[in-house]
PDB file of C-alpha atoms in Angstrom:
ATOM      1  CA  MET A  83      -9.510  -7.391   7.395  1.00 83.00           C
ATOM      2  CA  SER A  84      -8.787  -4.880   4.969  1.00 91.00           C
ATOM      3  CA  GLU A  85      -9.670  -1.396   4.029  1.00 95.00           C
ATOM      4  CA  ILE A  86     -10.484  -0.253   0.750  1.00 97.00           C
ATOM      5  CA  ILE A  87      -9.226   3.158  -0.879  1.00 97.00           C
ATOM      6  CA  THR A  88     -10.945   5.191  -3.537  1.00 98.00           C
ATOM      7  CA  LEU A  89      -8.238   6.740  -5.581  1.00 98.00           C
ATOM      8  CA  GLN A  90      -8.579  10.600  -6.250  1.00 98.00           C
ATOM      9  CA  TYR A  91      -6.505   9.790  -9.716  1.00 98.00           C
ATOM     10  CA  PRO A  92      -7.080   6.549 -11.083  1.00 98.00           C
ATOM     11  CA  VAL A  93      -4.482   4.863 -12.965  1.00 97.00           C
ATOM     12  CA  GLU A  94      -4.381   2.480 -16.066  1.00 93.00           C
ATOM     13  CA  LYS A  95      -3.137  -1.034 -15.688  1.00 89.00           C
ATOM     14  CA  ASN A  96      -3.387  -3.369 -18.861  1.00 89.00           C
ATOM     15  CA  GLY A  97      -5.898  -1.002 -20.352  1.00 92.00           C
ATOM     16  CA  GLU A  98      -7.787  -1.449 -17.113  1.00 94.00           C
ATOM     17  CA  THR A  99      -8.753   1.880 -15.013  1.00 97.00           C
ATOM     18  CA  ILE A 100      -7.806   1.234 -11.432  1.00 97.00           C
ATOM     19  CA  ASN A 101     -10.260   3.329  -9.224  1.00 98.00           C
ATOM     20  CA  GLU A 102      -9.492   1.947  -5.971  1.00 98.00           C
ATOM     21  CA  ILE A 103      -6.998  -0.412  -4.248  1.00 98.00           C
ATOM     22  CA  THR A 104      -7.913  -2.898  -1.415  1.00 98.00           C
ATOM     23  CA  LEU A 105      -4.934  -2.988   1.275  1.00 97.00           C
ATOM     24  CA  ARG A 106      -4.816  -6.018   3.868  1.00 97.00           C
ATOM     25  CA  ARG A 107      -3.934  -5.507   6.779  1.00 95.00           C
ATOM     26  CA  PRO A 108      -0.005  -6.287   7.614  1.00 95.00           C
ATOM     27  CA  LYS A 109       1.527  -9.369   9.126  1.00 95.00           C
ATOM     28  CA  THR A 110       4.847  -9.573  10.638  1.00 94.00           C
ATOM     29  CA  LYS A 111       6.176 -11.840   7.801  1.00 95.00           C
ATOM     30  CA  ASP A 112       5.474  -8.487   5.389  1.00 94.00           C
ATOM     31  CA  MET A 113       7.177  -6.194   8.111  1.00 92.00           C
ATOM     32  CA  LYS A 114      10.481  -8.914   7.636  1.00 94.00           C
ATOM     33  CA  ASN A 115      10.404  -8.888   3.983  1.00 92.00           C
ATOM     34  CA  ILE A 116      10.542  -5.115   3.845  1.00 90.00           C
ATOM     35  CA  GLU A 117      13.332  -4.972   6.169  1.00 90.00           C
ATOM     36  CA  LYS A 118      15.503  -7.556   4.367  1.00 92.00           C
ATOM     37  CA  ARG A 119      14.654  -6.015   0.923  1.00 89.00           C
ATOM     38  CA  GLY A 120      16.327  -2.771   2.407  1.00 86.00           C
ATOM     39  CA  GLY A 121      16.211   0.565   0.376  1.00 92.00           C
ATOM     40  CA  GLY A 122      15.218   4.255   1.284  1.00 93.00           C
ATOM     41  CA  GLU A 123      11.745   5.096   2.914  1.00 93.00           C
ATOM     42  CA  ILE A 124       9.931   5.579  -0.466  1.00 95.00           C
ATOM     43  CA  THR A 125      10.866   2.220  -1.651  1.00 95.00           C
ATOM     44  CA  GLN A 126       9.974   0.491   1.296  1.00 95.00           C
ATOM     45  CA  SER A 127       6.709   2.024   1.260  1.00 96.00           C
ATOM     46  CA  ILE A 128       6.159   1.103  -2.516  1.00 96.00           C
ATOM     47  CA  HIS A 129       6.967  -2.232  -1.774  1.00 96.00           C
ATOM     48  CA  MET A 130       4.766  -2.795   1.397  1.00 96.00           C
ATOM     49  CA  ILE A 131       1.653  -1.171  -0.708  1.00 97.00           C
ATOM     50  CA  ALA A 132       2.450  -3.733  -3.331  1.00 97.00           C
ATOM     51  CA  ASP A 133       2.356  -6.486  -1.060  1.00 97.00           C
ATOM     52  CA  LEU A 134      -0.754  -5.719   0.766  1.00 97.00           C
ATOM     53  CA  SER A 135      -2.658  -4.719  -2.524  1.00 97.00           C
ATOM     54  CA  GLY A 136      -1.602  -7.683  -4.885  1.00 96.00           C
ATOM     55  CA  LEU A 137      -0.284  -5.215  -7.432  1.00 96.00           C
ATOM     56  CA  ASP A 138       2.712  -4.934  -8.706  1.00 95.00           C
ATOM     57  CA  ILE A 139       5.595  -2.410  -8.298  1.00 96.00           C
ATOM     58  CA  ASN A 140       5.062  -0.785 -11.728  1.00 96.00           C
ATOM     59  CA  THR A 141       1.536   0.086 -10.867  1.00 96.00           C
ATOM     60  CA  ILE A 142       2.118   1.620  -7.482  1.00 97.00           C
ATOM     61  CA  GLU A 143       4.925   3.588  -8.892  1.00 97.00           C
ATOM     62  CA  GLU A 144       2.657   5.098 -11.491  1.00 97.00           C
ATOM     63  CA  LEU A 145       0.148   6.336  -8.721  1.00 98.00           C
ATOM     64  CA  ASP A 146      -0.620  10.271  -8.194  1.00 98.00           C
ATOM     65  CA  ALA A 147       1.670  11.293  -5.271  1.00 98.00           C
ATOM     66  CA  ALA A 148      -1.265  12.273  -2.998  1.00 98.00           C
ATOM     67  CA  ASP A 149      -2.950   8.842  -3.431  1.00 98.00           C
ATOM     68  CA  PHE A 150       0.430   7.334  -2.609  1.00 98.00           C
ATOM     69  CA  GLN A 151       0.403   9.167   0.554  1.00 98.00           C
ATOM     70  CA  HIS A 152      -3.140   8.389   1.502  1.00 98.00           C
ATOM     71  CA  LEU A 153      -2.291   4.629   1.089  1.00 98.00           C
ATOM     72  CA  ASN A 154       0.886   5.282   2.992  1.00 96.00           C
ATOM     73  CA  GLU A 155      -1.167   6.779   5.756  1.00 96.00           C
ATOM     74  CA  VAL A 156      -3.503   3.929   5.850  1.00 96.00           C
ATOM     75  CA  VAL A 157      -0.605   1.307   6.447  1.00 95.00           C
ATOM     76  CA  ALA A 158       0.678   3.619   8.970  1.00 93.00           C
ATOM     77  CA  GLY A 159      -2.955   3.285  10.819  1.00 93.00           C
ATOM     78  CA  PHE A 160      -2.700  -0.479  10.685  1.00 92.00           C
ATOM     79  CA  LEU A 161       0.613  -0.446  12.483  1.00 87.00           C
ATOM     80  CA  GLU A 162      -0.851   1.954  15.153  1.00 85.00           C
ATOM     81  CA  SER A 163      -1.342   0.282  18.536  1.00 63.00           C
ATOM     82  CA  THR A 164      -5.122   0.917  19.993  1.00 57.00           C
ATOM     83  CA  GLY A 165      -4.144   0.289  23.398  1.00 54.00           C
ATOM     84  CA  ASN A 166      -6.649  -1.550  25.846  1.00 48.00           C
ATOM     85  CA  GLN A 167     -10.189  -1.058  25.191  1.00 45.00           C
TER      86      GLN A 167
END
C-alpha cells in the first residue's frame, strides 16, 4: 500500500518537474537501515523519504520545507498504531 502526495512546490529533477511523490509503507528493514545510518532526526527523515519514494537524496533535499514536513507527517502516520478495530 502506498500514498500519493501532491507537492505544493514542485521540484525539478533532470529537467523533469516532480509534482507528486508516491510513498510506500515502510517495512521493518527500512527502520533498521535508518537506525544503522545514524545522523540527526532531519537526516534520518531525508533518508527514510528517499527510501520510501525511490527518489535520490539530492531531490529530497531540494523539497520545500512545507512539502518535506507533509511527507514526514505521512510517514509518521504509517507508523501509528491503528489499534483494534
